[in-house]
mmCIF file of C-alpha atoms and ligand atoms in Angstrom:
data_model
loop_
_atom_site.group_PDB
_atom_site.id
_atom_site.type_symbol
_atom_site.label_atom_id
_atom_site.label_comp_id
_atom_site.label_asym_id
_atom_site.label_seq_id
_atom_site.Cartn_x
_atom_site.Cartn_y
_atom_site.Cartn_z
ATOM 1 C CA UNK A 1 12.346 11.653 9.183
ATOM 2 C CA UNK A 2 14.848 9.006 8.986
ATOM 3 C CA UNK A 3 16.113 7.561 5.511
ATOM 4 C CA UNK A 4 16.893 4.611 7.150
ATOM 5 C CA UNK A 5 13.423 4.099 8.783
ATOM 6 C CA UNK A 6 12.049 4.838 5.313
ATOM 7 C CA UNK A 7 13.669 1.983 3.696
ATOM 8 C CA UNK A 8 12.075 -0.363 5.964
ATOM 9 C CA UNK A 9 8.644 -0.190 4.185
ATOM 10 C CA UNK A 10 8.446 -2.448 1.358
ATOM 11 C CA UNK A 11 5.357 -0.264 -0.552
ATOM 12 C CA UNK A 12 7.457 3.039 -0.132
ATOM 13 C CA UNK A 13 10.142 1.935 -2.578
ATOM 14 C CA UNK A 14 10.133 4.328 -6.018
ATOM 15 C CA UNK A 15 12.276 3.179 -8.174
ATOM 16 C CA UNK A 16 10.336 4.444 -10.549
ATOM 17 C CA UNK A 17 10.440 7.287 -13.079
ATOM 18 C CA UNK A 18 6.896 8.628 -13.159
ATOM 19 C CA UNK A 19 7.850 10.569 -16.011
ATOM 20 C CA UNK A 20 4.903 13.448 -15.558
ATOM 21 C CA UNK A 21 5.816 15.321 -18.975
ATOM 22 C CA UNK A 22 5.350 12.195 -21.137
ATOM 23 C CA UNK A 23 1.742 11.718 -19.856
ATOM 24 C CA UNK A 24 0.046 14.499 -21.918
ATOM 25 C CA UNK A 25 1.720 12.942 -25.402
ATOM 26 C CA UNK A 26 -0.402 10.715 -26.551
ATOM 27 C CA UNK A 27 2.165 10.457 -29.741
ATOM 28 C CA UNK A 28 4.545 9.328 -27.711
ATOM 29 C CA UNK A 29 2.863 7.081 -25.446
ATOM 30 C CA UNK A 30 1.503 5.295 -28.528
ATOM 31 C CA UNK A 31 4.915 4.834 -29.768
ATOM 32 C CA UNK A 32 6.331 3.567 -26.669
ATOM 33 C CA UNK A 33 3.691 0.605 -26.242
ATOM 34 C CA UNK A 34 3.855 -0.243 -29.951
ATOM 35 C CA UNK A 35 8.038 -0.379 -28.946
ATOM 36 C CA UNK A 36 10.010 -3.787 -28.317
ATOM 37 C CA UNK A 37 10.832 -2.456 -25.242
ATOM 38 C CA UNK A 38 7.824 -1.594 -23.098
ATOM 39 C CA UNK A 39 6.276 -4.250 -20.475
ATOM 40 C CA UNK A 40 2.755 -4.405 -19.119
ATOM 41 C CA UNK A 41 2.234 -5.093 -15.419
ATOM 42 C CA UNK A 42 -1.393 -6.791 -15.301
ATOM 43 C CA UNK A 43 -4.172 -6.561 -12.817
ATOM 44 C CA UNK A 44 -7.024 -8.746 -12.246
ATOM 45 C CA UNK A 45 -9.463 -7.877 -9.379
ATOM 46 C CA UNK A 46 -6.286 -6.117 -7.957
ATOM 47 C CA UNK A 47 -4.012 -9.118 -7.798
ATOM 48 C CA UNK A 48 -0.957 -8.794 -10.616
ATOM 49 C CA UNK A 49 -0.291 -11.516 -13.173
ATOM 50 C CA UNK A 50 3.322 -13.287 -12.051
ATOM 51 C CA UNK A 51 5.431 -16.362 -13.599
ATOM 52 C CA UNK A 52 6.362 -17.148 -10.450
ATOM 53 C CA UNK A 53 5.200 -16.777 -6.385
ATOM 54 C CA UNK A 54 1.894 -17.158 -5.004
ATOM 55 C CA UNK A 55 -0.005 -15.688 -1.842
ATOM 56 C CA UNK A 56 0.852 -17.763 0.961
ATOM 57 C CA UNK A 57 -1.887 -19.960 1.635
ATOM 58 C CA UNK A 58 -3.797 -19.000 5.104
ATOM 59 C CA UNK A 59 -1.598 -15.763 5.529
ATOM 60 C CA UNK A 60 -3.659 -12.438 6.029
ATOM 61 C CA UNK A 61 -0.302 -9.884 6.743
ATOM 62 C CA UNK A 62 -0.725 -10.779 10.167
ATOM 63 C CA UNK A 63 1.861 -12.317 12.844
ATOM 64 C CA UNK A 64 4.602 -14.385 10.840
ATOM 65 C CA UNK A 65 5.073 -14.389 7.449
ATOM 66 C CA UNK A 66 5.185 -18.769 6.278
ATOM 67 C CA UNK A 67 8.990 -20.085 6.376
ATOM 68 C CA UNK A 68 8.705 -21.515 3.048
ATOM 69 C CA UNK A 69 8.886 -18.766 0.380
ATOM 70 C CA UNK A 70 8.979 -18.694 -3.262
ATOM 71 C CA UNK A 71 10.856 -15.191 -4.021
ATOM 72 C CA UNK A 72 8.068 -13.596 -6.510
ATOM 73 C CA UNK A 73 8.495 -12.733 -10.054
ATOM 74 C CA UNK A 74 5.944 -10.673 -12.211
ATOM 75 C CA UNK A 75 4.577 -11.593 -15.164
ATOM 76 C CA UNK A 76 5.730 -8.005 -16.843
ATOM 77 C CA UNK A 77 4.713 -9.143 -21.014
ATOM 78 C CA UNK A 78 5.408 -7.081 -23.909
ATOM 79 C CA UNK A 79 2.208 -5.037 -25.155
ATOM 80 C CA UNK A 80 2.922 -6.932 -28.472
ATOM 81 C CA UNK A 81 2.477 -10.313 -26.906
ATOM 82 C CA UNK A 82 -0.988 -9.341 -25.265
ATOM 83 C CA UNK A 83 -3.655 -11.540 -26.960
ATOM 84 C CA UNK A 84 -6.333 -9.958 -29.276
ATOM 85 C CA UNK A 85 -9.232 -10.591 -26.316
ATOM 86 C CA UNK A 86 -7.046 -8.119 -23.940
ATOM 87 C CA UNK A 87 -6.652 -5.551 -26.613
ATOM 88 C CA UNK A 88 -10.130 -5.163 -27.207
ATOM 89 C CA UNK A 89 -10.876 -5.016 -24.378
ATOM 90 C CA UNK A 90 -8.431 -2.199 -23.670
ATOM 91 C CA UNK A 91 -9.905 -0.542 -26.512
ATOM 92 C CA UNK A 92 -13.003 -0.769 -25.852
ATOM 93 C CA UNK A 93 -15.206 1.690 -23.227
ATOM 94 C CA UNK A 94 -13.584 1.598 -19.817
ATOM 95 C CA UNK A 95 -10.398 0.118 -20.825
ATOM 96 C CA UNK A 96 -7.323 2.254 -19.692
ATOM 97 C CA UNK A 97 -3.829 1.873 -20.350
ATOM 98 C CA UNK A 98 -1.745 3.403 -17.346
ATOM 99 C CA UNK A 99 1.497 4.978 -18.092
ATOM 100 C CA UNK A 100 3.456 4.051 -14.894
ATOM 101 C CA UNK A 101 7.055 5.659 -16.110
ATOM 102 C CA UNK A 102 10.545 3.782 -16.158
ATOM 103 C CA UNK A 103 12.474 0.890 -14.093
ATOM 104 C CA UNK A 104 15.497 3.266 -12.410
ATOM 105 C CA UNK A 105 17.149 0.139 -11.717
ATOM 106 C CA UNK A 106 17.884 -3.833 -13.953
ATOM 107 C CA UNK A 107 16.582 -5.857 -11.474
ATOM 108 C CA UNK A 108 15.998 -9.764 -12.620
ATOM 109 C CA UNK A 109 12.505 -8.792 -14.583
ATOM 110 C CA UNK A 110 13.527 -6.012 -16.361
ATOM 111 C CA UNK A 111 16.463 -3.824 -17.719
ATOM 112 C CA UNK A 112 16.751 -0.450 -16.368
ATOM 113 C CA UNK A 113 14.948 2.609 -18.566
ATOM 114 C CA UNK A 114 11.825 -0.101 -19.609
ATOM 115 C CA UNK A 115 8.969 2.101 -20.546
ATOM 116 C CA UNK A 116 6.366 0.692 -18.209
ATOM 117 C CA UNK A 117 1.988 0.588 -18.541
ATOM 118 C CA UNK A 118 -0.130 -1.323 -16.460
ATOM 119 C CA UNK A 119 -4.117 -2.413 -17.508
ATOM 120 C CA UNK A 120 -6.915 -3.853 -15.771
ATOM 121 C CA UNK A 121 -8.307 -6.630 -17.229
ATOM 122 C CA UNK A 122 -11.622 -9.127 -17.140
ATOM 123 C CA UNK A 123 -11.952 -12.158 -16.013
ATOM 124 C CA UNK A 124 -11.996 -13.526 -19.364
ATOM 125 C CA UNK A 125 -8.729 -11.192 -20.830
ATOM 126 C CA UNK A 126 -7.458 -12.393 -17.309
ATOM 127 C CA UNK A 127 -8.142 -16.213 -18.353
ATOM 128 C CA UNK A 128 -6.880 -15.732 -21.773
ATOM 129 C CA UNK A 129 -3.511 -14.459 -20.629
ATOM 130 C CA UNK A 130 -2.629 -17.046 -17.904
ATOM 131 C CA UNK A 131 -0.297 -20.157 -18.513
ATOM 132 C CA UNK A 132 0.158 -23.092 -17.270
ATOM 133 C CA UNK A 133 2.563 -21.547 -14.203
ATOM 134 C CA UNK A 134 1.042 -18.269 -13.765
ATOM 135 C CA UNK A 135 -0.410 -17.030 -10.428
ATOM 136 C CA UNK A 136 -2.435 -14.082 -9.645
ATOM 137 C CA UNK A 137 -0.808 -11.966 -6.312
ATOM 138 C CA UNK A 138 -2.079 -9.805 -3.641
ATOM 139 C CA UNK A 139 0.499 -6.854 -3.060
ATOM 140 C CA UNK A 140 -0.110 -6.887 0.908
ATOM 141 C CA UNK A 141 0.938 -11.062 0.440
ATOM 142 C CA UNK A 142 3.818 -10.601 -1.544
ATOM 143 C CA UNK A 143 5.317 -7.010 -0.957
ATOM 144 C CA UNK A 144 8.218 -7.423 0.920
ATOM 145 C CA UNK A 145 9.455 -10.502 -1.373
ATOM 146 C CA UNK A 146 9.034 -8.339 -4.583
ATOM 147 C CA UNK A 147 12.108 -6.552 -6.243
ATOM 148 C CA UNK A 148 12.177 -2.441 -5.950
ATOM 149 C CA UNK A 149 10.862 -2.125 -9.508
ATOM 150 C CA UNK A 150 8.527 -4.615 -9.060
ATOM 151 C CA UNK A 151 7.075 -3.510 -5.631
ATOM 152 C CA UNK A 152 6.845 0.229 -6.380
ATOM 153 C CA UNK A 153 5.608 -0.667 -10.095
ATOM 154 C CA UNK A 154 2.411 -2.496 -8.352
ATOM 155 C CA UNK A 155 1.929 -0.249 -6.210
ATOM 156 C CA UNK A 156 1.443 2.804 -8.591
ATOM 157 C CA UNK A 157 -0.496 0.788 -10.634
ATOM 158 C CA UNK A 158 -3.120 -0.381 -8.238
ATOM 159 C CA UNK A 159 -3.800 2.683 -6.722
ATOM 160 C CA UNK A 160 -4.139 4.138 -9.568
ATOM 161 C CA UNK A 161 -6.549 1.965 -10.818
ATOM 162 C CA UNK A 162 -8.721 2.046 -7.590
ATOM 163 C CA UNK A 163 -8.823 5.720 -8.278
ATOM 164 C CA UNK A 164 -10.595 4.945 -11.874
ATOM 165 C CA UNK A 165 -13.404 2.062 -10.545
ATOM 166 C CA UNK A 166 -14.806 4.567 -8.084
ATOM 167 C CA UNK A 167 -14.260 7.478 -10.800
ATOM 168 C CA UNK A 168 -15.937 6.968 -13.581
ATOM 169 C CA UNK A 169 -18.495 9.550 -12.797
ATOM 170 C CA UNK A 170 -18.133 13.208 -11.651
ATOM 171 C CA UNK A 171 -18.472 13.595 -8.255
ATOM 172 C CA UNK A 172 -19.771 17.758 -9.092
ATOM 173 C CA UNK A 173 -22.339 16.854 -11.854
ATOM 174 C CA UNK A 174 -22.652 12.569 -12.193
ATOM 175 C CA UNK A 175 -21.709 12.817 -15.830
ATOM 176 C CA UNK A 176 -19.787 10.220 -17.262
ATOM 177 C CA UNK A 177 -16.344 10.894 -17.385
ATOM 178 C CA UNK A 178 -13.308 10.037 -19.970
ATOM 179 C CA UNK A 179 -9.730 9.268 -19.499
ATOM 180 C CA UNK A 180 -6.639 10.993 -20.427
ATOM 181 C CA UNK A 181 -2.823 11.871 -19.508
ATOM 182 C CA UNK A 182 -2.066 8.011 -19.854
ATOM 183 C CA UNK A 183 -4.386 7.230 -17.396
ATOM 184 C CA UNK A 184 -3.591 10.043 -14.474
ATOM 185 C CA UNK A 185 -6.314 12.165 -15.038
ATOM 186 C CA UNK A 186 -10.303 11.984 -16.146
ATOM 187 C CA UNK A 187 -12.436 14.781 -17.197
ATOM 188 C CA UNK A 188 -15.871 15.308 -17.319
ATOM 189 C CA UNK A 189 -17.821 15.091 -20.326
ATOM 190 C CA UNK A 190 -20.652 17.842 -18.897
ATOM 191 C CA UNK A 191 -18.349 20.491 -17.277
ATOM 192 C CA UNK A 192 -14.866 19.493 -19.538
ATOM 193 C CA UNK A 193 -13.036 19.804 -15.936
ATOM 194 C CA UNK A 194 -10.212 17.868 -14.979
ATOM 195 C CA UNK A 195 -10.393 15.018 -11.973
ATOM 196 C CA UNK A 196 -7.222 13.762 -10.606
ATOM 197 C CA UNK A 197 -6.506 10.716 -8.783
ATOM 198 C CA UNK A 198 -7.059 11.076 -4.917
ATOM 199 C CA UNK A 199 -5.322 9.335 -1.943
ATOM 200 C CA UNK A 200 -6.690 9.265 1.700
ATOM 201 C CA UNK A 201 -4.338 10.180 4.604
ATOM 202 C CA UNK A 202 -4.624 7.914 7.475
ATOM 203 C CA UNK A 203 -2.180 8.332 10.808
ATOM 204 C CA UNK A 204 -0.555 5.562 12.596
ATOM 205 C CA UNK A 205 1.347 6.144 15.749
ATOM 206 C CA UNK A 206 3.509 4.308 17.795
ATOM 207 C CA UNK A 207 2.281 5.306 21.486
ATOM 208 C CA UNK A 208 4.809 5.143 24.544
ATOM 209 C CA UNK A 209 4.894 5.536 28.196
ATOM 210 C CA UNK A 210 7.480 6.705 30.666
ATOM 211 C CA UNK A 211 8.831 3.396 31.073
ATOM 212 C CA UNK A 212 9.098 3.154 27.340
ATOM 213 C CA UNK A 213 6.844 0.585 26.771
ATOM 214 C CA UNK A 214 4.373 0.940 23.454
ATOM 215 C CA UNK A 215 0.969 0.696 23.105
ATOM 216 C CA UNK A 216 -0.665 -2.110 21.199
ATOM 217 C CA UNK A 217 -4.266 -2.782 20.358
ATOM 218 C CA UNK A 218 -6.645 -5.402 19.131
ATOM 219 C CA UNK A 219 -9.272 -4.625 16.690
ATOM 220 C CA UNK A 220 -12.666 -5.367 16.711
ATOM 221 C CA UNK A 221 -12.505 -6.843 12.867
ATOM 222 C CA UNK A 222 -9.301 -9.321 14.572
ATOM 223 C CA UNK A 223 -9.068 -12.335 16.160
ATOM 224 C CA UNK A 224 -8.487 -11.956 19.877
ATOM 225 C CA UNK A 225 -5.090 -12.096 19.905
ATOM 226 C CA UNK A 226 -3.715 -9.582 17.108
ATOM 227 C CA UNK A 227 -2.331 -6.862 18.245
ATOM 228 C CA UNK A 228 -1.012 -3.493 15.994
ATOM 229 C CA UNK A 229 -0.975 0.366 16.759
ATOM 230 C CA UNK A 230 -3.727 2.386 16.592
ATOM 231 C CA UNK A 231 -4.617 4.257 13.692
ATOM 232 C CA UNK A 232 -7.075 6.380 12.331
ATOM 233 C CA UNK A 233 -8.711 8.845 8.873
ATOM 234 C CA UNK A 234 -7.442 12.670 8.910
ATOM 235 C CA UNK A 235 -10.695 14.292 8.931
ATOM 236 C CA UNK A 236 -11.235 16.891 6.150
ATOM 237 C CA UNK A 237 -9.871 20.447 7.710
ATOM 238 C CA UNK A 238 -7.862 18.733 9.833
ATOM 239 C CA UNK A 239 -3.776 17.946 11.002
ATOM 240 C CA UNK A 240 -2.052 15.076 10.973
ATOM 241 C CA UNK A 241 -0.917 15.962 14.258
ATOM 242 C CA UNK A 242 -4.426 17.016 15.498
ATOM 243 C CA UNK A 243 -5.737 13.898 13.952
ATOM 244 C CA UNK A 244 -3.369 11.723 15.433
ATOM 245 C CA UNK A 245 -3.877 13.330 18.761
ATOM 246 C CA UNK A 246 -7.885 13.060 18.186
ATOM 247 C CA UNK A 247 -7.697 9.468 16.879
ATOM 248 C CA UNK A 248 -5.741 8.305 19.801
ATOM 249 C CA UNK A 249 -7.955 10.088 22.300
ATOM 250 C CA UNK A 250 -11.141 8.935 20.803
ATOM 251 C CA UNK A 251 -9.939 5.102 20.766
ATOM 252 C CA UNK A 252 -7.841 4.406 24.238
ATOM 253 C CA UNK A 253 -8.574 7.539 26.212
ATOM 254 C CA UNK A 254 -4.467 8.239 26.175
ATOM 255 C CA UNK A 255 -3.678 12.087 25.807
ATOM 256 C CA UNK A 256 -0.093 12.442 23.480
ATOM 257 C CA UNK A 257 1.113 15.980 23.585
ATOM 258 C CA UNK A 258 3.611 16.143 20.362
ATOM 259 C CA UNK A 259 3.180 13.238 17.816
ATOM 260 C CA UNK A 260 6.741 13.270 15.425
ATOM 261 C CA UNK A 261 6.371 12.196 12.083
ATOM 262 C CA UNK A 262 8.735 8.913 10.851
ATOM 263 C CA UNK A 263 7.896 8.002 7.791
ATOM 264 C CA UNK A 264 4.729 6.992 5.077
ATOM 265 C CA UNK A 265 3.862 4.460 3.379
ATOM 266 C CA UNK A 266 1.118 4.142 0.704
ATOM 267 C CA UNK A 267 -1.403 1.143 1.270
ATOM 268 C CA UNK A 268 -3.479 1.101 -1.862
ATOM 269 C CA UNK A 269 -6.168 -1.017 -0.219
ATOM 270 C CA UNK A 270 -7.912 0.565 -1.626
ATOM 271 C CA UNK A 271 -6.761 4.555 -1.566
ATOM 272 C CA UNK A 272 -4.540 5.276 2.044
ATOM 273 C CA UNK A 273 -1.676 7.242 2.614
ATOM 274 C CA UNK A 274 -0.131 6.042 6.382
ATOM 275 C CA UNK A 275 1.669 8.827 8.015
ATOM 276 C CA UNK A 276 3.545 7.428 10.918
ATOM 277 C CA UNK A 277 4.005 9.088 13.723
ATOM 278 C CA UNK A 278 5.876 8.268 17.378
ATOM 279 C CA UNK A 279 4.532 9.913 20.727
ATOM 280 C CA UNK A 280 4.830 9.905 24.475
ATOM 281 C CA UNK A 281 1.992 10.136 26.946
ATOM 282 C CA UNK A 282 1.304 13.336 27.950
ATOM 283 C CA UNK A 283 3.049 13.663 31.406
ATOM 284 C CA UNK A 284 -0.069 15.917 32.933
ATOM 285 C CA UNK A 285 -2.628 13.098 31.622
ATOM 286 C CA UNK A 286 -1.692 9.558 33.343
ATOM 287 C CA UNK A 287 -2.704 6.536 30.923
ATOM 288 C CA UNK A 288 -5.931 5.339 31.522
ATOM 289 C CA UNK A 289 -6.547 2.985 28.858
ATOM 290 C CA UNK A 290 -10.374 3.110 27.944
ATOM 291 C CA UNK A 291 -10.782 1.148 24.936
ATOM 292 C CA UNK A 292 -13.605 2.613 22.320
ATOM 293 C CA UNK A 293 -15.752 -0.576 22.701
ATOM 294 C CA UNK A 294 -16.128 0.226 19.059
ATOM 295 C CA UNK A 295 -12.865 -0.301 16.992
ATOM 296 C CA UNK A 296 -10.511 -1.291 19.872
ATOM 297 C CA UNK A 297 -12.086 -3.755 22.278
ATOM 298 C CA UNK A 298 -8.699 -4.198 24.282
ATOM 299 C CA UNK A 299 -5.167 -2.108 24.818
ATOM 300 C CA UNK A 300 -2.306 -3.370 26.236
ATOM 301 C CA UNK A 301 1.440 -1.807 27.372
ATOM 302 C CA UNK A 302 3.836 -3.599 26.205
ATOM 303 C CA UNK A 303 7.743 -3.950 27.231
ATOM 304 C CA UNK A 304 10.362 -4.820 25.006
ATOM 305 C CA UNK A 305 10.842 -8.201 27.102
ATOM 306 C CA UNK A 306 7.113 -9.104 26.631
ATOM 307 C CA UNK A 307 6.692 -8.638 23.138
ATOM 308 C CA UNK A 308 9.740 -10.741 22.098
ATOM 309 C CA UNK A 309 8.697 -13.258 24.297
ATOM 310 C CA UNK A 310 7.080 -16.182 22.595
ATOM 311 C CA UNK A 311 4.709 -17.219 25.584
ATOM 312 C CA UNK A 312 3.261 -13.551 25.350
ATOM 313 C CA UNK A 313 1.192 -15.345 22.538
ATOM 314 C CA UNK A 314 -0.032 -12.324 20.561
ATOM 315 C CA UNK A 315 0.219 -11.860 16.271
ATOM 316 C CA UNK A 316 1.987 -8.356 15.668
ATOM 317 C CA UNK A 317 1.322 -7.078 11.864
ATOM 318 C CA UNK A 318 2.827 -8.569 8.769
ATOM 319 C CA UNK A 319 6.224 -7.339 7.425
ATOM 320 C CA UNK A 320 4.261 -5.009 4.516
ATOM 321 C CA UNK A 321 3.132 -2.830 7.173
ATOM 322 C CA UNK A 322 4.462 0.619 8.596
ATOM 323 C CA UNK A 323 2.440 -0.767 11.618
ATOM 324 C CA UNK A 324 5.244 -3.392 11.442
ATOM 325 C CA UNK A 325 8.030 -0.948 11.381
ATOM 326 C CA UNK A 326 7.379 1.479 13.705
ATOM 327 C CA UNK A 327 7.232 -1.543 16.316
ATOM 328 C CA UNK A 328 10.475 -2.811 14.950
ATOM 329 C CA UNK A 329 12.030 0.575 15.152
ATOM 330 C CA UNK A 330 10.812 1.245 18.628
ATOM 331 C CA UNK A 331 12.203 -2.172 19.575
ATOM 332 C CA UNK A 332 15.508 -1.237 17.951
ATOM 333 C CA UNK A 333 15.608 -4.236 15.501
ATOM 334 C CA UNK A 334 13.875 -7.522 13.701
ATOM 335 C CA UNK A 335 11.149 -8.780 16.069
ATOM 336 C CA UNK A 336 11.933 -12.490 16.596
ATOM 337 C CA UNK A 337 10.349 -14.704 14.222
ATOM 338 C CA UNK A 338 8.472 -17.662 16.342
ATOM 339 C CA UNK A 339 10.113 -21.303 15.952
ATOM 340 C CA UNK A 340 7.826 -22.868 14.281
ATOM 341 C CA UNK A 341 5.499 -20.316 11.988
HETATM 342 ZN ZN1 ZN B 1 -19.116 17.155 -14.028
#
């Protein structure tokens, strides 16, 4: 893996302390929120509370990011400045305070060593809490614009708290279950065992061919002309390597013979893990490109002249992707921006 690679994805920054051994002390957790110190990152239907920013209007994280940015700020408040409607609610039955850890770094929200929790909230707690200037933002808008605190901070927090809406009944015995370790783990009320949050490995692989070219495809969920690599679930009793090998078979027909892991990057939407991987086509299996039909209705080579080339006309994933970076790192640098986004 390369470090430098690594820092290229914006949701794979951790400046964050997770802190594990506080989790269990309640004590301690209680006296840290009821501190001057601590701030609470909010979510609403997944989007965090911010002072300043907003999702770019008509932008779905694909092809160019809009030229005219507002650099993001969250809206990280002080438990003791939450209104009464959001601590109820946070008291009351499904309401979970998340411990996330500490800021590692001062960055222009916070001071470095802030104890940090993130909630949930209603739409009303949600209503109650906004002012005049506040927006509500999507990580996969924003994530490249936010700070390293800020970016890793939402990203523990909302996958987290994806883990908890599909969780809040055991998956052995469909009791209810309750919440504990500051929000990390639930246990069952029936069978008193312990759940803990779950992520789902996906692989993503940049594909190329003798003439080192890379393989692109175009979804079946896209627009005609978007165009990212191919990518695909680990299967339960399964490699990444053989599912990378499988996934790419099943969807374009290529064989790869030794997929090399890059680099990961979480992608809480809602619960992935992408594992990227790079890989040539196998020299004893000549490309054939059969699409699935399925998922990928079309596949196309692609030379490093082609893809920079603005007449080529295709939309290449957003800048919060790994999809984004392999390409990039393949092509050896920044893809050109188009003139006029
Ligand atoms: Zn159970």
């Amino acid at each position: 893996m390369s470090r430098a690679f690594q820092s290229t994805l914006p949701l794979s920054r951790h400046r964050i302390d997770r802190d594990h051994v506080s989790r269990a002390d309640t004590a301690l957790l209680d006296a840290r929120w009821a501190g001057s110190e601590a701030r609470v990152l909010v979510l609403h239907r997944g989007q965090a509370l911010a002072t300043r920013g907003a999702n770019p209007a008509d932008y779905d994280g694909f092809g160019p990011a809009p030229t005219v940015r507002v650099h993001p700020e969250l809206d990280l408040r002080s438990p003791r400045d939450l209104p009464a409607l959001v601590l109820e609610q946070l008291q009351g039955e499904g309401g979970i305070r998340l411990y996330l850890g500490f800021s590692l770094d001062d960055s222009a929200a916070l001071p470095q060593n802030t104890p940090l929790f993130a909630i949930s909230v209603t739409d009303a707690a949600a209503a109650a809490l906004e002012t005049a200037t506040s927006s509500w933002l999507n990580l996969r808008m924003v994530a490249s614009d936010l700070d390293d605190v800020s970016a890793g901070a939402f990203t523990e927090a909302l996958a987290v708290t994806n883990w908890h809406t599909t969780h809040t009944h055991c998956p052995r015995c469909g009791a209810p279950t309750t919440v504990e370790s500051g929000g990390w783990v639930r246990r069952c009320t029936v069978e008193d065992i312990e759940l803990f949050p779950r992520t789902d490995p996906a692989v993503i692989v940049g594909i190329v061919d003798h003439d080192d070219r890379i393989l692109l495809g175009s979804n079946a969920l896209w627009e005609n002309n978007r165009y990212s690599l191919l990518a695909g679930f680990v299967e339960p009793g399964e490699s990444l390597e053989a599912a990378a090998i499988r996934e790419i078979g099943e969807e374009s027909g290529v064989v790869i013979d030794d997929p090399h892991y890059v680099g990961s990057q979480p992608w809480p939407f809602p619960a992935s893990l992408m594992v990227g991987f790079m890989a040539t086509v196998s020299e004893a299996h000549p490309a054939g490109l059969r699409p699935d039909g399925d998922e990928i209705l079309d596949l196309r080579w692609f030379s490093r002249a082609e893809i920079a080339d603005p007449a080529t006309d295709v939309l290449l994933p957003g800048h919060a992707s790994i999809a984004r970076a392999i390409i990039e790192r393949w092509f050896g640098g920044p893809l050109p921006e188009p003139e006029d986004g």
